[in-house]
Coordinates of C-alpha atoms and ligand atoms in Angstrom, one line a residue:
M223 CA 102.1 -6.7 63.5
Q224 CA 100.8 -9.8 61.7
V225 CA 99.0 -12.4 63.3
P226 CA 99.3 -16.2 61.8
L227 CA 96.5 -17.6 59.8
L228 CA 94.7 -20.6 61.9
V229 CA 91.3 -22.4 62.1
D230 CA 90.5 -21.3 65.1
D231 CA 89.0 -18.7 65.0
F232 CA 86.9 -19.9 62.6
L233 CA 84.8 -20.6 65.7
R234 CA 85.9 -17.6 68.0
R235 CA 84.4 -15.7 65.6
S236 CA 80.4 -16.7 65.7
V237 CA 80.8 -17.8 69.3
L238 CA 81.3 -14.5 69.7
L239 CA 78.4 -13.3 67.5
Y240 CA 76.0 -15.4 67.6
P241 CA 76.1 -18.2 70.6
N242 CA 72.5 -19.2 69.8
K243 CA 72.8 -19.6 67.4
T244 CA 72.3 -23.5 66.0
A245 CA 75.2 -24.2 64.2
V246 CA 75.0 -27.7 63.8
V247 CA 72.2 -30.1 63.6
D248 CA 73.0 -34.1 63.8
G249 CA 70.1 -35.7 63.6
E250 CA 67.1 -34.7 66.6
L251 CA 70.1 -32.7 68.6
R252 CA 71.0 -28.9 68.1
F253 CA 73.8 -27.4 68.9
S254 CA 74.5 -23.6 69.4
Y255 CA 77.6 -22.2 68.2
A256 CA 78.5 -21.6 71.8
E257 CA 77.7 -25.2 73.0
L258 CA 79.0 -26.7 70.4
Q259 CA 82.6 -23.8 71.9
A260 CA 82.2 -25.8 75.0
R261 CA 82.1 -29.3 73.2
V262 CA 85.7 -28.3 71.0
N263 CA 87.2 -27.2 74.4
R264 CA 86.3 -29.9 76.5
L265 CA 86.9 -32.1 74.0
S266 CA 90.8 -29.9 73.3
H267 CA 91.1 -31.3 77.3
A268 CA 90.3 -34.7 77.0
L269 CA 93.8 -35.1 74.2
L270 CA 95.3 -33.2 76.0
S271 CA 95.1 -35.2 79.2
L272 CA 95.9 -38.4 77.3
G273 CA 98.5 -36.5 77.0
V274 CA 98.1 -35.2 73.2
A275 CA 101.0 -33.0 72.4
Q276 CA 101.3 -30.1 69.5
G277 CA 102.1 -31.9 66.6
D278 CA 100.6 -35.5 67.2
R279 CA 98.8 -36.8 65.4
V280 CA 95.5 -37.7 66.2
C281 CA 93.1 -39.8 63.5
I282 CA 88.9 -40.0 63.6
L283 CA 87.0 -42.9 61.6
S284 CA 83.5 -41.9 61.7
P285 CA 80.6 -40.7 59.0
N286 CA 79.9 -37.4 59.4
S287 CA 78.4 -36.5 62.6
H288 CA 78.6 -33.0 65.2
F289 CA 81.7 -35.2 66.6
F290 CA 83.4 -34.1 63.5
L291 CA 82.6 -31.6 62.9
E292 CA 84.0 -31.3 66.6
S293 CA 87.3 -33.3 66.6
F294 CA 88.4 -30.4 63.5
Y295 CA 88.3 -27.4 66.2
A296 CA 89.3 -29.5 69.0
T297 CA 93.3 -30.7 67.8
S298 CA 93.2 -28.2 65.2
Q299 CA 93.0 -25.4 69.0
I300 CA 96.1 -27.7 71.1
G301 CA 98.3 -28.0 67.8
A302 CA 97.4 -31.4 67.3
V303 CA 96.8 -32.9 63.3
L304 CA 93.7 -34.7 62.3
V305 CA 93.9 -37.6 60.7
P306 CA 90.8 -38.0 59.0
L307 CA 89.9 -41.9 57.4
N308 CA 88.5 -42.0 54.5
Y309 CA 85.8 -44.6 56.1
R310 CA 85.0 -46.7 52.4
L311 CA 89.2 -48.2 52.7
V312 CA 89.7 -52.0 53.5
A313 CA 91.2 -52.6 57.1
A314 CA 94.6 -53.2 55.0
D315 CA 94.2 -49.1 54.3
H316 CA 93.6 -48.0 57.5
E317 CA 96.3 -49.5 59.4
Y318 CA 98.5 -48.3 56.9
I319 CA 97.6 -44.9 56.9
L320 CA 97.6 -45.8 61.4
N321 CA 101.3 -46.2 61.0
H322 CA 103.0 -44.3 59.0
A323 CA 100.7 -41.5 59.7
G324 CA 101.8 -42.2 64.0
V325 CA 98.7 -41.4 65.0
A326 CA 99.2 -41.7 69.3
V327 CA 94.9 -41.5 69.3
V328 CA 92.2 -42.8 67.6
L329 CA 88.4 -41.1 67.1
V330 CA 86.1 -44.4 65.7
D331 CA 82.8 -43.6 64.9
Y332 CA 81.0 -46.0 67.0
E333 CA 79.5 -48.1 63.7
Y334 CA 83.5 -48.1 62.8
T335 CA 84.4 -50.1 65.7
D336 CA 85.0 -53.7 64.9
V337 CA 87.2 -53.1 61.6
V338 CA 89.5 -50.6 64.2
D339 CA 89.3 -53.9 66.6
G340 CA 90.9 -56.1 63.4
I341 CA 93.9 -54.2 63.3
R342 CA 94.7 -53.4 66.6
G343 CA 97.4 -55.7 67.3
G344 CA 98.9 -54.5 64.1
L345 CA 99.0 -50.9 64.6
T346 CA 102.1 -49.8 66.5
S347 CA 101.7 -46.0 67.4
V348 CA 97.4 -46.0 69.0
R349 CA 97.5 -45.8 72.7
D350 CA 94.4 -44.3 73.8
F351 CA 91.1 -45.9 70.9
V352 CA 87.6 -43.8 71.9
V353 CA 84.1 -44.8 69.9
A354 CA 82.2 -41.5 69.0
Q355 CA 78.6 -42.4 69.9
D356 CA 76.3 -40.2 71.5
A357 CA 74.6 -42.7 74.8
G358 CA 77.6 -44.9 76.4
N359 CA 78.3 -47.9 76.2
A360 CA 81.8 -48.6 75.1
P361 CA 83.4 -52.0 73.9
E362 CA 85.9 -53.4 75.7
G363 CA 88.6 -51.5 74.6
W364 CA 87.1 -48.2 74.4
Q365 CA 86.9 -45.0 75.9
D366 CA 83.8 -43.2 75.5
W367 CA 84.4 -40.2 74.1
E368 CA 80.5 -38.4 76.4
A369 CA 82.8 -40.1 79.3
L370 CA 85.9 -38.8 78.7
I371 CA 85.1 -35.0 78.2
A372 CA 82.3 -35.1 80.8
G373 CA 85.1 -33.7 83.4
E374 CA 86.8 -31.9 81.7
P375 CA 86.4 -27.8 81.7
D376 CA 84.4 -26.0 78.4
T377 CA 87.3 -22.8 78.3
A378 CA 89.2 -22.5 75.6
P379 CA 92.8 -24.6 76.9
A380 CA 96.0 -22.6 77.2
A381 CA 97.0 -21.1 74.3
I382 CA 100.3 -22.3 72.9
E383 CA 102.7 -20.5 70.7
R384 CA 101.5 -22.2 66.7
D385 CA 103.0 -21.1 63.5
E386 CA 100.0 -21.5 60.0
N387 CA 102.2 -23.5 57.7
D388 CA 101.4 -26.2 61.4
L389 CA 99.7 -28.7 59.7
V390 CA 96.2 -28.9 60.7
S391 CA 95.1 -31.7 59.0
I392 CA 97.5 -34.3 57.0
N393 CA 94.6 -36.1 54.0
Y394 CA 95.7 -39.4 52.9
T395 CA 94.6 -39.9 49.4
S396 CA 93.0 -42.7 48.0
G397 CA 95.9 -45.1 46.6
T398 CA 94.9 -46.4 42.1
T399 CA 98.1 -49.0 42.2
A400 CA 100.1 -46.9 44.9
R401 CA 99.3 -46.3 48.8
P402 CA 97.9 -43.8 49.4
K403 CA 99.7 -40.8 50.1
G404 CA 99.9 -37.8 53.1
V405 CA 99.0 -34.6 52.0
M406 CA 99.4 -32.4 54.5
M407 CA 97.4 -29.4 55.5
T408 CA 98.8 -25.8 56.5
H409 CA 96.5 -23.6 59.1
R410 CA 97.3 -21.3 55.7
N411 CA 96.5 -23.5 53.2
C412 CA 92.7 -24.1 54.5
Y413 CA 91.9 -20.8 55.5
V414 CA 93.2 -19.1 51.8
N415 CA 90.7 -21.6 51.2
A416 CA 87.6 -20.9 53.4
Y417 CA 88.0 -17.3 52.0
S418 CA 88.0 -17.9 48.5
L419 CA 84.8 -20.3 49.6
I420 CA 83.0 -17.6 50.8
A421 CA 84.1 -15.4 48.0
H422 CA 83.5 -17.4 45.2
L423 CA 80.6 -20.0 46.8
R424 CA 78.7 -16.5 48.7
V425 CA 79.4 -18.5 52.1
A426 CA 77.4 -16.2 54.2
H427 CA 75.8 -16.0 57.6
D428 CA 72.4 -17.2 56.9
D429 CA 73.7 -19.8 55.6
V430 CA 72.7 -23.3 55.6
E431 CA 74.4 -26.7 54.9
L432 CA 73.7 -29.5 54.0
W433 CA 76.6 -32.4 54.3
T434 CA 76.2 -34.3 51.2
L435 CA 80.1 -34.6 51.3
P436 CA 81.2 -37.1 53.5
M437 CA 83.9 -34.6 56.6
F438 CA 86.9 -36.6 55.8
H439 CA 87.7 -35.3 52.2
C440 CA 89.7 -32.5 52.2
N441 CA 88.7 -30.5 55.1
G442 CA 84.8 -31.2 53.3
W443 CA 86.2 -28.9 50.4
G444 CA 86.5 -26.2 53.0
G445 CA 83.2 -26.0 54.5
V446 CA 84.0 -26.8 57.9
Y447 CA 86.4 -23.2 58.2
A448 CA 83.4 -21.3 56.0
I449 CA 80.4 -22.5 57.5
T450 CA 82.0 -22.5 60.7
G451 CA 83.2 -19.0 59.9
M452 CA 80.3 -17.1 58.9
G453 CA 78.4 -18.0 61.7
G454 CA 76.3 -20.9 59.7
T455 CA 74.7 -24.3 60.1
H456 CA 75.7 -27.7 59.3
V457 CA 73.4 -29.5 58.9
V458 CA 74.6 -33.2 59.3
L459 CA 73.9 -36.1 56.3
R460 CA 75.4 -39.4 57.0
A461 CA 74.5 -41.0 54.9
V462 CA 73.5 -40.4 50.9
D463 CA 70.0 -41.0 50.7
G464 CA 67.2 -39.6 48.4
A465 CA 64.6 -39.5 51.2
E466 CA 66.3 -37.8 53.3
I467 CA 68.2 -34.9 51.5
F468 CA 64.5 -33.5 50.4
R469 CA 63.8 -34.2 54.0
L470 CA 66.7 -32.7 55.4
I471 CA 66.9 -29.0 52.9
E472 CA 62.5 -29.3 53.2
R473 CA 63.0 -29.0 57.3
E474 CA 65.7 -27.5 58.1
K475 CA 65.6 -25.0 54.7
V476 CA 69.2 -25.8 53.2
T477 CA 71.5 -23.1 51.0
F478 CA 74.1 -24.6 49.9
A479 CA 75.6 -27.5 49.7
C480 CA 78.7 -30.0 48.5
M481 CA 78.4 -33.5 46.6
A482 CA 79.7 -35.6 43.3
P483 CA 78.2 -36.2 41.2
T484 CA 76.8 -39.4 41.5
V485 CA 75.1 -37.5 44.4
L486 CA 74.0 -35.2 43.0
R487 CA 73.0 -38.1 40.7
T488 CA 70.7 -39.9 43.3
I489 CA 68.7 -36.2 44.5
L490 CA 67.5 -35.6 40.6
D491 CA 66.3 -39.8 41.1
Y492 CA 64.3 -39.1 43.6
P493 CA 61.0 -40.0 42.6
D494 CA 58.8 -37.6 45.2
K495 CA 61.0 -35.3 45.0
H496 CA 58.3 -32.8 43.5
R497 CA 56.3 -33.5 47.2
H498 CA 58.7 -31.5 49.1
N499 CA 57.7 -28.2 49.5
I500 CA 61.6 -26.3 49.5
A501 CA 61.4 -22.7 48.8
T502 CA 65.1 -21.9 49.7
R503 CA 66.9 -23.0 46.2
P504 CA 69.9 -24.5 47.6
R505 CA 73.2 -23.6 45.7
F506 CA 74.8 -26.6 44.1
T507 CA 78.3 -26.1 43.8
V508 CA 79.0 -30.3 41.8
A509 CA 82.9 -31.3 42.1
G510 CA 85.1 -34.3 42.2
A511 CA 84.4 -35.6 38.9
P512 CA 83.6 -33.9 36.3
P513 CA 79.8 -33.3 36.2
P514 CA 77.4 -34.4 33.6
A515 CA 76.0 -31.9 31.2
A516 CA 72.0 -33.0 31.5
F517 CA 72.6 -33.4 34.9
I518 CA 73.0 -29.1 35.3
E519 CA 70.1 -28.8 32.3
R520 CA 68.0 -31.2 35.0
L521 CA 68.7 -28.9 37.8
E522 CA 68.1 -26.2 36.0
A523 CA 64.4 -27.1 34.2
E524 CA 63.5 -29.5 37.6
L525 CA 64.3 -28.1 40.5
G526 CA 64.7 -25.0 39.5
W527 CA 68.2 -25.1 41.4
E528 CA 72.1 -22.8 41.5
F529 CA 74.3 -25.4 39.7
L530 CA 77.9 -23.9 40.5
Q531 CA 81.0 -25.8 40.0
I532 CA 84.6 -26.0 41.5
Y533 CA 87.3 -28.1 40.0
G534 CA 89.9 -29.3 42.3
L535 CA 92.1 -31.4 44.3
T536 CA 93.5 -33.1 47.8
E537 CA 96.1 -31.3 47.2
T538 CA 94.8 -27.2 46.5
A539 CA 92.9 -27.4 49.8
P540 CA 90.9 -27.6 46.9
L541 CA 89.6 -24.8 45.3
L542 CA 91.9 -24.1 42.1
T543 CA 88.8 -22.9 39.7
V544 CA 85.5 -21.7 40.1
S545 CA 82.7 -21.4 37.4
H546 CA 82.2 -18.5 36.5
P547 CA 78.9 -17.3 35.0
D548 CA 79.2 -14.0 33.3
H549 CA 78.9 -13.1 29.3
H550 CA 80.9 -15.5 27.6
T551 CA 79.8 -18.3 28.5
E552 CA 75.5 -19.1 27.6
V553 CA 73.0 -20.3 30.3
Q554 CA 72.3 -23.5 27.5
D555 CA 76.2 -24.1 27.1
Y556 CA 75.4 -26.9 29.3
Q557 CA 78.5 -29.3 28.5
R558 CA 81.0 -25.9 28.4
R559 CA 79.4 -24.4 32.6
S560 CA 80.3 -28.1 33.6
R561 CA 84.0 -28.3 32.7
A562 CA 84.7 -24.8 32.7
G563 CA 86.3 -22.6 35.1
V564 CA 88.3 -19.4 36.1
P565 CA 91.3 -19.8 38.2
G566 CA 90.2 -18.8 41.9
I567 CA 91.8 -15.4 44.0
G568 CA 95.4 -16.0 45.0
V569 CA 95.8 -19.0 42.3
D570 CA 98.2 -18.7 39.7
L571 CA 97.5 -21.8 36.9
K572 CA 99.3 -22.4 33.5
V573 CA 98.4 -25.0 31.2
L574 CA 101.6 -27.2 30.1
D575 CA 103.5 -29.3 28.0
D576 CA 105.0 -32.1 28.4
D577 CA 108.3 -30.3 28.6
D578 CA 106.7 -27.4 31.4
N579 CA 106.7 -25.2 28.9
P580 CA 102.8 -23.3 29.0
V581 CA 100.5 -24.4 26.4
P582 CA 98.6 -21.5 23.6
Q583 CA 95.4 -19.9 24.7
D584 CA 93.6 -21.4 22.6
G585 CA 90.4 -22.9 24.2
E586 CA 92.7 -26.3 21.5
T587 CA 96.1 -27.2 22.5
V588 CA 95.9 -29.6 26.1
G589 CA 98.2 -29.3 29.0
E590 CA 98.7 -29.8 32.6
V591 CA 97.0 -28.1 34.8
C592 CA 99.6 -26.3 37.3
A593 CA 99.0 -24.5 40.1
R594 CA 100.8 -21.9 42.6
S595 CA 98.9 -20.6 45.7
N596 CA 98.3 -20.2 49.1
V597 CA 96.1 -23.1 48.9
V598 CA 99.2 -25.7 47.9
F599 CA 99.3 -29.0 49.5
K600 CA 102.9 -28.4 52.3
G601 CA 103.8 -32.2 50.4
Y602 CA 103.4 -35.6 50.8
W603 CA 104.3 -36.9 54.5
E604 CA 107.7 -38.5 54.7
Q605 CA 107.4 -38.8 50.9
P606 CA 109.8 -36.3 49.8
E607 CA 110.7 -38.0 46.5
E608 CA 106.6 -37.8 45.5
T609 CA 106.7 -34.3 47.3
A610 CA 109.4 -32.9 44.4
E611 CA 107.7 -35.1 41.9
A612 CA 104.4 -32.8 42.5
I613 CA 105.6 -29.6 43.0
R614 CA 108.2 -28.9 40.3
D615 CA 108.7 -25.0 39.8
G616 CA 106.8 -23.6 42.7
Y617 CA 104.0 -25.8 41.2
F618 CA 101.9 -28.3 41.7
H619 CA 101.2 -30.1 38.5
T620 CA 97.3 -32.4 39.2
G621 CA 97.9 -35.0 36.8
D622 CA 95.0 -33.0 34.9
L623 CA 94.3 -32.3 31.1
A624 CA 93.1 -29.0 30.5
V625 CA 92.4 -26.5 27.9
W626 CA 92.6 -22.9 28.2
D627 CA 90.8 -20.2 26.1
E628 CA 90.9 -16.5 25.7
F629 CA 88.8 -15.4 28.1
N630 CA 91.0 -17.7 31.0
N631 CA 88.1 -20.6 31.1
I632 CA 90.2 -23.1 32.1
H633 CA 88.2 -26.5 30.4
I634 CA 88.9 -29.9 31.9
V635 CA 89.2 -31.8 29.8
D636 CA 90.2 -35.5 31.4
R637 CA 92.7 -37.0 34.0
K638 CA 95.7 -37.6 32.1
K639 CA 95.2 -41.5 33.7
D640 CA 92.0 -42.3 31.7
V641 CA 92.3 -39.4 28.6
I642 CA 92.5 -42.1 25.9
I643 CA 94.8 -42.1 22.9
S644 CA 93.0 -43.7 19.7
G645 CA 95.3 -43.1 16.5
G646 CA 97.1 -40.8 18.5
E647 CA 94.6 -38.5 18.7
N648 CA 93.9 -37.3 22.3
I649 CA 90.4 -38.0 22.9
S650 CA 88.8 -37.2 26.9
S651 CA 86.5 -39.7 28.0
P652 CA 84.1 -36.8 30.2
D653 CA 83.5 -35.4 27.5
I654 CA 81.4 -38.9 25.5
E655 CA 80.3 -39.9 28.9
D656 CA 78.0 -36.9 28.7
V657 CA 76.5 -37.2 25.2
L658 CA 75.8 -40.3 26.6
Y659 CA 74.0 -39.2 29.5
K660 CA 71.5 -37.6 27.4
H661 CA 70.2 -41.4 26.2
P662 CA 66.7 -42.1 28.4
A663 CA 68.3 -46.0 29.1
V664 CA 71.7 -44.9 30.9
L665 CA 72.1 -44.6 34.9
E666 CA 75.6 -44.6 34.3
C667 CA 78.7 -45.3 32.1
A668 CA 82.4 -45.0 31.8
V669 CA 84.2 -44.1 29.0
I670 CA 87.6 -46.6 29.3
G671 CA 90.0 -47.2 26.9
V672 CA 91.2 -50.7 25.8
P673 CA 93.7 -52.0 23.0
H674 CA 93.1 -51.8 19.5
E675 CA 95.0 -53.5 17.4
R676 CA 95.1 -50.7 14.5
W677 CA 94.3 -46.8 16.8
G678 CA 96.9 -48.3 19.3
E679 CA 93.5 -47.9 21.9
T680 CA 89.8 -46.9 21.3
P681 CA 86.7 -45.5 23.5
K682 CA 85.0 -48.3 24.8
A683 CA 81.3 -47.1 27.0
L684 CA 80.7 -49.5 30.5
V685 CA 77.3 -48.8 30.8
V686 CA 73.9 -48.8 34.6
Q687 CA 70.9 -49.0 33.0
R688 CA 68.0 -47.9 34.2
D689 CA 65.6 -49.9 35.6
G690 CA 63.4 -51.3 33.1
A691 CA 65.4 -49.4 29.7
A692 CA 67.0 -51.9 26.9
A693 CA 69.0 -49.8 24.8
T694 CA 71.4 -52.5 22.6
E695 CA 74.9 -51.5 22.5
T696 CA 74.2 -50.6 18.4
E697 CA 72.0 -48.2 19.0
L698 CA 74.0 -46.2 21.8
I699 CA 76.5 -46.7 19.7
A700 CA 74.8 -45.1 17.0
F701 CA 73.3 -42.7 19.2
C702 CA 76.9 -40.8 19.5
R703 CA 78.2 -41.1 16.7
D704 CA 74.7 -38.8 15.8
Q705 CA 76.1 -36.6 18.5
M706 CA 79.8 -36.9 17.6
A707 CA 83.6 -36.6 15.3
H708 CA 83.0 -40.1 14.6
F709 CA 86.9 -41.4 16.2
K710 CA 85.9 -40.1 19.0
C711 CA 82.5 -42.6 19.1
P712 CA 82.4 -45.6 21.6
T713 CA 83.6 -48.8 20.1
S714 CA 82.1 -50.9 22.1
V715 CA 79.8 -51.2 24.6
E716 CA 79.4 -53.3 27.7
F717 CA 76.2 -53.2 30.4
R718 CA 77.3 -53.8 34.0
P719 CA 75.0 -53.6 37.4
E720 CA 77.3 -51.4 38.7
L721 CA 79.9 -49.2 38.6
P722 CA 83.5 -48.8 40.9
R723 CA 83.4 -45.8 42.8
T724 CA 85.1 -44.5 45.8
A725 CA 83.6 -43.4 48.6
T726 CA 83.8 -39.4 47.3
G727 CA 82.2 -41.0 43.9
K728 CA 85.1 -40.7 41.2
L729 CA 85.3 -44.0 39.0
Q730 CA 87.8 -45.9 40.0
K731 CA 88.9 -46.3 35.9
F732 CA 91.6 -48.2 36.4
K733 CA 90.2 -51.2 38.0
L734 CA 87.7 -50.9 35.4
R735 CA 90.5 -51.5 32.8
E736 CA 92.8 -53.9 33.9
P737 CA 90.9 -56.6 32.9
Y738 CA 91.0 -54.8 29.5
W739 CA 95.2 -54.7 29.4
Q740 CA 97.1 -57.9 31.4
G741 CA 99.5 -56.8 32.7
D742 CA 100.1 -54.4 29.0
R743 CA 101.9 -50.8 29.6
R744 CA 98.0 -49.0 30.6
V745 CA 98.3 -48.5 34.4
G746 CA 97.4 -46.2 37.0
Ligands
AMP95 P1 90.8 -35.6 46.0 O1 91.6 -35.2 45.9 O2 90.0 -37.1 45.7 O3 89.9 -34.6 45.4 O4 90.9 -36.1 43.6 C1 90.9 -34.5 42.4 C2 90.8 -34.8 41.0 O5 89.6 -34.4 41.2 C3 91.4 -34.0 40.6 O6 92.9 -34.3 40.3 C4 90.2 -33.8 39.5 O7 90.9 -35.5 38.5 C5 88.5 -34.2 39.4 N1 88.2 -33.3 40.0 C6 87.6 -32.7 40.5 N2 87.0 -31.4 40.4 C7 86.4 -31.8 39.0 C8 85.9 -31.5 38.2 N3 85.1 -30.2 38.6 N4 85.1 -31.6 37.2 C9 86.8 -32.5 36.6 N5 87.4 -33.7 37.2 C10 87.8 -32.7 39.0

């Protein structure tokens, strides 16, 4: 008999095995697995009382919190579909997404009720507005989460017939030039991704995950399900802050965290990092953008913690490749370790040229990463054309360029849209950033292609300097020319106070390129 893969089974197992173990730590609050399940069940009943039916969309707009974790399980076990919103989007995007997804109920953190009140008049499908806060006093027009669940039973809601291909969430990608697209994730996608994470990142019952990654982002890369399924502990981090991160790692004996490279930088640059007594040697999984090689070196040399790299996308739940420290990889070869990964279990990867033919596995020829797997999403919500464009011949086309080598390592080169084509040569912008990050003055950098009369385009570096540093343009260009082929080196450098990033730490290079191209051929 075939049993459907349903993500809420992850919570049930841990309640059975570890009812009294701490499931979640949020500030001074702690809930055991039994308590977490009771809160989840109450919320499920409350949503049913609000008329949420199977297939209905329920949105959550919140920083990381125990409420957020509860919303994943409360919705999935009643067959509702969670729409986690990226809190960094502007109100107009929230309005677009809520209407596009036809959301019936919004669950909103107390800090974001004003944002939603500002767009209330334009919302076409939302019936109920619920505010998530630990102590009552909901603002006018809002129902209080705690009051809503207080009178509901803590027993499981009546079982309903479900299929593993039912939607568990719709995760909107942050649009660059276009409107956000709703990535439809099924139970099967998330379940298989969680297994893959458990296997490849060695998730176990004694793991304590610090939530350095926003939970809204692609089910926290699977941590919502993997850590819960193994009976580990979630330690919620509401906002990224070096002092708080070190305090929690020490106090809660954190063993595991997932993060974008920018968060790793915050951790590495935290001035008091050596004052903490940390005995757990946490495993840090870094992804979402190419991790600069210098960051891995510092993580290992300065903290002695373990670095793991995964690569993937929201559309792939997300794990596609995972770094694989084996005999082909020199421990010191940080650049390779920051870029290379082997396909995860159950992931069939191809690197295809523009005509969808596989490129040779020579470690040199660049092509697009394409994937076929149970983690590949069902499609974009109500966007069949975009879905057909993304999934062709059974393979999801990622929009990322890579080379693969004879040892089956996929090395990410760049996003297709960000690669710089200078004099017919493809230049990987992360390669140049990697070199710049070795310079002591460089706090942050982004390399983009700008127009060039002779070469078509040429690399330009935008650099944020460390406090007190005063490197010059000539010095940074010379630094690059010392270490890499000259045609790849930036021909100009500009200093900036900050660089635009998404909530998940991705550089928004299209924003940086815009002023230089002004209606010219470069987009995206
Ligand atoms: P998202 O859907 O927001 O998770 O973004 C996915 C994109 O992030 C991918 O298409 C890549 O361009 C980038 N990305 C994710 N992980 C990595 C990684 N390990 N190295 C380089 N780029 C990455």
